[in-house]
Amino acid sequence: MTHSSEHRLHELLEGFDTAMLVTHGANGSINARPMGVAEMSKSGELYFVTSAPSAKVREIQNDSDVTLIFQSNKTFVSLNGTAVVVKDAALVERLWSEAWKLWFPEGKTDPSIRLLRISPVDAEYWDNSGMQGISYAFEAAKAYIKGMTPDVPDKQHGKILL
């Protein structure tokens, strides 16, 4: 883990507005669903909006270990963390997005609104965008010719214990 890896992870996460939230069902199932990122705090916690009676709330109350998967064409992040269901009217007020009205017709005072706060534990990222992708292609070609594996810099790939 390096400071540059943590900084790169934060930069990459800022570029995503949606994640796949993976939870564990009571029967041992693994469940995933897309979630819009409501906020990423300065301390690295991520917030998502949900409804109190949703299955994901029950699953998180039974097992708070979750995984978030972020993906674009050339950038990928897998983040493991601990989830907490939060009822906080002031935070909902601050984070409110009019798009949420689709799920909460009563607006920001809807009594079923909950936030999921995910505190990261560890993460891994792969960044093949821009110069990182060109650099990787070059390193991969060199490694292939030499019969070796490519050398991948921190800026392109990192495993981070948070």
PDB file of C-alpha atoms in Angstrom:
ATOM      1  CA  MET A   1       0.000   0.000   0.000  1.00  0.00           C
ATOM      2  CA  THR A   2       1.364   3.377  -0.962  1.00  0.00           C
ATOM      3  CA  HIS A   3       0.054   6.888  -0.554  1.00  0.00           C
ATOM      4  CA  SER A   4       0.006   7.188  -4.347  1.00  0.00           C
ATOM      5  CA  SER A   5      -2.182   4.057  -4.568  1.00  0.00           C
ATOM      6  CA  GLU A   6      -4.663   5.501  -2.068  1.00  0.00           C
ATOM      7  CA  HIS A   7      -4.677   8.818  -3.921  1.00  0.00           C
ATOM      8  CA  ARG A   8      -5.212   7.055  -7.268  1.00  0.00           C
ATOM      9  CA  LEU A   9      -8.077   5.005  -5.796  1.00  0.00           C
ATOM     10  CA  HIS A  10      -9.764   8.182  -4.558  1.00  0.00           C
ATOM     11  CA  GLU A  11      -9.349   9.811  -7.978  1.00  0.00           C
ATOM     12  CA  LEU A  12     -10.851   6.796  -9.699  1.00  0.00           C
ATOM     13  CA  LEU A  13     -13.818   6.594  -7.313  1.00  0.00           C
ATOM     14  CA  GLU A  14     -14.647  10.255  -7.951  1.00  0.00           C
ATOM     15  CA  GLY A  15     -15.216   9.335 -11.601  1.00  0.00           C
ATOM     16  CA  PHE A  16     -18.033   6.888 -10.864  1.00  0.00           C
ATOM     17  CA  ASP A  17     -21.662   7.726 -10.164  1.00  0.00           C
ATOM     18  CA  THR A  18     -22.933   4.135  -9.992  1.00  0.00           C
ATOM     19  CA  ALA A  19     -21.748   0.949  -8.313  1.00  0.00           C
ATOM     20  CA  MET A  20     -22.927  -2.622  -8.041  1.00  0.00           C
ATOM     21  CA  LEU A  21     -23.659  -3.265  -4.349  1.00  0.00           C
ATOM     22  CA  VAL A  22     -23.091  -6.896  -3.380  1.00  0.00           C
ATOM     23  CA  THR A  23     -24.720  -8.198  -0.186  1.00  0.00           C
ATOM     24  CA  HIS A  24     -25.224 -11.602   1.432  1.00  0.00           C
ATOM     25  CA  GLY A  25     -28.705 -13.094   1.749  1.00  0.00           C
ATOM     26  CA  ALA A  26     -29.865 -15.037   4.806  1.00  0.00           C
ATOM     27  CA  ASN A  27     -29.843 -18.292   2.815  1.00  0.00           C
ATOM     28  CA  GLY A  28     -26.201 -17.812   1.775  1.00  0.00           C
ATOM     29  CA  SER A  29     -27.033 -16.223  -1.574  1.00  0.00           C
ATOM     30  CA  ILE A  30     -24.949 -13.395  -2.968  1.00  0.00           C
ATOM     31  CA  ASN A  31     -27.049 -10.533  -4.314  1.00  0.00           C
ATOM     32  CA  ALA A  32     -25.936  -7.614  -6.475  1.00  0.00           C
ATOM     33  CA  ARG A  33     -27.772  -4.546  -7.687  1.00  0.00           C
ATOM     34  CA  PRO A  34     -26.826  -1.180  -9.211  1.00  0.00           C
ATOM     35  CA  MET A  35     -26.863   1.783  -6.853  1.00  0.00           C
ATOM     36  CA  GLY A  36     -26.301   5.481  -7.510  1.00  0.00           C
ATOM     37  CA  VAL A  37     -23.541   7.011  -5.394  1.00  0.00           C
ATOM     38  CA  ALA A  38     -25.087   9.765  -3.268  1.00  0.00           C
ATOM     39  CA  GLU A  39     -21.754  10.928  -1.838  1.00  0.00           C
ATOM     40  CA  MET A  40     -18.175   9.969  -1.179  1.00  0.00           C
ATOM     41  CA  SER A  41     -17.068  11.727   2.007  1.00  0.00           C
ATOM     42  CA  LYS A  42     -13.601  13.194   2.526  1.00  0.00           C
ATOM     43  CA  SER A  43     -12.886  10.310   4.916  1.00  0.00           C
ATOM     44  CA  GLY A  44     -13.670   7.824   2.133  1.00  0.00           C
ATOM     45  CA  GLU A  45     -17.088   6.613   3.266  1.00  0.00           C
ATOM     46  CA  LEU A  46     -19.629   6.144   0.493  1.00  0.00           C
ATOM     47  CA  TYR A  47     -23.351   6.867   0.799  1.00  0.00           C
ATOM     48  CA  PHE A  48     -26.243   5.383  -1.163  1.00  0.00           C
ATOM     49  CA  VAL A  49     -29.980   5.995  -0.803  1.00  0.00           C
ATOM     50  CA  THR A  50     -32.440   3.149  -0.324  1.00  0.00           C
ATOM     51  CA  SER A  51     -35.816   2.330   1.142  1.00  0.00           C
ATOM     52  CA  ALA A  52     -36.240   0.909   4.655  1.00  0.00           C
ATOM     53  CA  PRO A  53     -38.295  -2.125   3.573  1.00  0.00           C
ATOM     54  CA  SER A  54     -35.832  -3.178   0.833  1.00  0.00           C
ATOM     55  CA  ALA A  55     -34.172  -6.594   0.803  1.00  0.00           C
ATOM     56  CA  LYS A  56     -30.720  -4.999   0.870  1.00  0.00           C
ATOM     57  CA  VAL A  57     -31.504  -3.331   4.203  1.00  0.00           C
ATOM     58  CA  ARG A  58     -32.471  -6.685   5.737  1.00  0.00           C
ATOM     59  CA  GLU A  59     -29.384  -8.330   4.258  1.00  0.00           C
ATOM     60  CA  ILE A  60     -27.074  -5.617   5.625  1.00  0.00           C
ATOM     61  CA  GLN A  61     -28.692  -5.846   9.057  1.00  0.00           C
ATOM     62  CA  ASN A  62     -27.917  -9.602   9.032  1.00  0.00           C
ATOM     63  CA  ASP A  63     -24.426  -9.292   7.508  1.00  0.00           C
ATOM     64  CA  SER A  64     -22.769  -5.894   7.207  1.00  0.00           C
ATOM     65  CA  ASP A  65     -19.912  -7.090   4.956  1.00  0.00           C
ATOM     66  CA  VAL A  66     -20.476  -5.762   1.435  1.00  0.00           C
ATOM     67  CA  THR A  67     -18.605  -5.331  -1.820  1.00  0.00           C
ATOM     68  CA  LEU A  68     -18.921  -2.425  -4.227  1.00  0.00           C
ATOM     69  CA  ILE A  69     -17.965  -2.926  -7.871  1.00  0.00           C
ATOM     70  CA  PHE A  70     -17.321   0.127 -10.060  1.00  0.00           C
ATOM     71  CA  GLN A  71     -16.708  -0.261 -13.786  1.00  0.00           C
ATOM     72  CA  SER A  72     -16.252   1.823 -16.894  1.00  0.00           C
ATOM     73  CA  ASN A  73     -14.777   0.830 -20.257  1.00  0.00           C
ATOM     74  CA  LYS A  74     -11.190   0.926 -19.009  1.00  0.00           C
ATOM     75  CA  THR A  75     -11.350   1.529 -15.256  1.00  0.00           C
ATOM     76  CA  PHE A  76     -12.385  -0.946 -12.581  1.00  0.00           C
ATOM     77  CA  VAL A  77     -12.574  -0.827  -8.768  1.00  0.00           C
ATOM     78  CA  SER A  78     -13.564  -3.516  -6.287  1.00  0.00           C
ATOM     79  CA  LEU A  79     -14.072  -2.225  -2.748  1.00  0.00           C
ATOM     80  CA  ASN A  80     -14.889  -4.319   0.327  1.00  0.00           C
ATOM     81  CA  GLY A  81     -16.393  -2.613   3.324  1.00  0.00           C
ATOM     82  CA  THR A  82     -18.819  -2.547   6.195  1.00  0.00           C
ATOM     83  CA  ALA A  83     -22.319  -1.175   5.637  1.00  0.00           C
ATOM     84  CA  VAL A  84     -24.593   0.558   8.118  1.00  0.00           C
ATOM     85  CA  VAL A  85     -28.204   1.575   7.528  1.00  0.00           C
ATOM     86  CA  VAL A  86     -28.602   5.226   8.515  1.00  0.00           C
ATOM     87  CA  LYS A  87     -31.750   7.252   9.199  1.00  0.00           C
ATOM     88  CA  ASP A  88     -30.618  10.880   9.193  1.00  0.00           C
ATOM     89  CA  ALA A  89     -33.049  13.565   7.969  1.00  0.00           C
ATOM     90  CA  ALA A  90     -30.355  16.285   7.929  1.00  0.00           C
ATOM     91  CA  LEU A  91     -28.062  14.158   5.780  1.00  0.00           C
ATOM     92  CA  VAL A  92     -30.930  13.272   3.422  1.00  0.00           C
ATOM     93  CA  GLU A  93     -31.731  16.994   3.182  1.00  0.00           C
ATOM     94  CA  ARG A  94     -28.112  17.788   2.282  1.00  0.00           C
ATOM     95  CA  LEU A  95     -27.719  14.941  -0.235  1.00  0.00           C
ATOM     96  CA  TRP A  96     -31.226  15.090  -1.747  1.00  0.00           C
ATOM     97  CA  SER A  97     -31.447  14.649  -5.511  1.00  0.00           C
ATOM     98  CA  GLU A  98     -34.705  15.331  -7.367  1.00  0.00           C
ATOM     99  CA  ALA A  99     -34.119  12.049  -9.236  1.00  0.00           C
ATOM    100  CA  TRP A 100     -34.783  10.219  -5.952  1.00  0.00           C
ATOM    101  CA  LYS A 101     -38.400  11.378  -6.126  1.00  0.00           C
ATOM    102  CA  LEU A 102     -39.010   8.460  -8.511  1.00  0.00           C
ATOM    103  CA  TRP A 103     -38.559   6.095  -5.554  1.00  0.00           C
ATOM    104  CA  PHE A 104     -39.709   8.470  -2.816  1.00  0.00           C
ATOM    105  CA  PRO A 105     -42.813  10.312  -4.116  1.00  0.00           C
ATOM    106  CA  GLU A 106     -43.245  12.122  -0.793  1.00  0.00           C
ATOM    107  CA  GLY A 107     -39.871  13.772  -1.351  1.00  0.00           C
ATOM    108  CA  LYS A 108     -37.036  14.182   1.107  1.00  0.00           C
ATOM    109  CA  THR A 109     -39.375  13.790   4.108  1.00  0.00           C
ATOM    110  CA  ASP A 110     -40.526  10.322   2.990  1.00  0.00           C
ATOM    111  CA  PRO A 111     -40.402   8.193   6.168  1.00  0.00           C
ATOM    112  CA  SER A 112     -38.958   5.170   4.323  1.00  0.00           C
ATOM    113  CA  ILE A 113     -35.759   6.897   3.131  1.00  0.00           C
ATOM    114  CA  ARG A 114     -32.572   5.369   4.480  1.00  0.00           C
ATOM    115  CA  LEU A 115     -28.951   5.875   3.599  1.00  0.00           C
ATOM    116  CA  LEU A 116     -26.371   3.137   3.369  1.00  0.00           C
ATOM    117  CA  ARG A 117     -22.988   4.220   4.688  1.00  0.00           C
ATOM    118  CA  ILE A 118     -20.170   2.018   3.443  1.00  0.00           C
ATOM    119  CA  SER A 119     -16.875   2.241   5.332  1.00  0.00           C
ATOM    120  CA  PRO A 120     -14.115   0.802   3.120  1.00  0.00           C
ATOM    121  CA  VAL A 121     -11.868  -1.941   4.470  1.00  0.00           C
ATOM    122  CA  ASP A 122      -9.817  -2.742   1.373  1.00  0.00           C
ATOM    123  CA  ALA A 123      -9.900  -2.098  -2.341  1.00  0.00           C
ATOM    124  CA  GLU A 124      -8.285  -3.044  -5.612  1.00  0.00           C
ATOM    125  CA  TYR A 125      -8.247  -1.052  -8.823  1.00  0.00           C
ATOM    126  CA  TRP A 126      -7.257  -1.477 -12.450  1.00  0.00           C
ATOM    127  CA  ASP A 127      -6.834   1.608 -14.617  1.00  0.00           C
ATOM    128  CA  ASN A 128      -6.233   1.068 -18.321  1.00  0.00           C
ATOM    129  CA  SER A 129      -7.375   4.544 -19.327  1.00  0.00           C
ATOM    130  CA  GLY A 130      -5.288   7.180 -21.081  1.00  0.00           C
ATOM    131  CA  MET A 131      -1.524   6.796 -20.812  1.00  0.00           C
ATOM    132  CA  GLN A 132      -1.892   3.954 -18.312  1.00  0.00           C
ATOM    133  CA  GLY A 133      -3.559   1.843 -21.019  1.00  0.00           C
ATOM    134  CA  ILE A 134      -0.896   2.706 -23.605  1.00  0.00           C
ATOM    135  CA  SER A 135       1.850   2.011 -21.079  1.00  0.00           C
ATOM    136  CA  TYR A 136       0.254  -1.322 -20.149  1.00  0.00           C
ATOM    137  CA  ALA A 137      -0.048  -2.372 -23.808  1.00  0.00           C
ATOM    138  CA  PHE A 138       3.661  -1.631 -24.271  1.00  0.00           C
ATOM    139  CA  GLU A 139       4.635  -3.510 -21.076  1.00  0.00           C
ATOM    140  CA  ALA A 140       2.382  -6.433 -22.022  1.00  0.00           C
ATOM    141  CA  ALA A 141       3.953  -6.678 -25.498  1.00  0.00           C
ATOM    142  CA  LYS A 142       7.486  -6.615 -24.003  1.00  0.00           C
ATOM    143  CA  ALA A 143       6.533  -9.244 -21.422  1.00  0.00           C
ATOM    144  CA  TYR A 144       4.911 -11.472 -24.058  1.00  0.00           C
ATOM    145  CA  ILE A 145       8.026 -11.389 -26.243  1.00  0.00           C
ATOM    146  CA  LYS A 146      10.252 -12.191 -23.243  1.00  0.00           C
ATOM    147  CA  GLY A 147       7.889 -14.889 -21.908  1.00  0.00           C
ATOM    148  CA  MET A 148       7.336 -12.950 -18.674  1.00  0.00           C
ATOM    149  CA  THR A 149       4.468 -11.147 -16.961  1.00  0.00           C
ATOM    150  CA  PRO A 150       4.104  -7.368 -17.413  1.00  0.00           C
ATOM    151  CA  ASP A 151       5.352  -4.894 -14.834  1.00  0.00           C
ATOM    152  CA  VAL A 152       2.334  -2.856 -13.702  1.00  0.00           C
ATOM    153  CA  PRO A 153       2.896   0.485 -11.882  1.00  0.00           C
ATOM    154  CA  ASP A 154       0.883   1.649  -8.820  1.00  0.00           C
ATOM    155  CA  LYS A 155      -0.905   4.216 -10.939  1.00  0.00           C
ATOM    156  CA  GLN A 156      -2.436   1.425 -13.008  1.00  0.00           C
ATOM    157  CA  HIS A 157      -3.094  -1.315 -10.452  1.00  0.00           C
ATOM    158  CA  GLY A 158      -3.171  -1.323  -6.691  1.00  0.00           C
ATOM    159  CA  LYS A 159      -4.371  -3.354  -3.724  1.00  0.00           C
ATOM    160  CA  ILE A 160      -5.058  -1.165  -0.723  1.00  0.00           C
ATOM    161  CA  LEU A 161      -5.827  -1.963   2.900  1.00  0.00           C
ATOM    162  CA  LEU A 162      -7.773   1.050   4.157  1.00  0.00           C
TER     163      LEU A 162
END
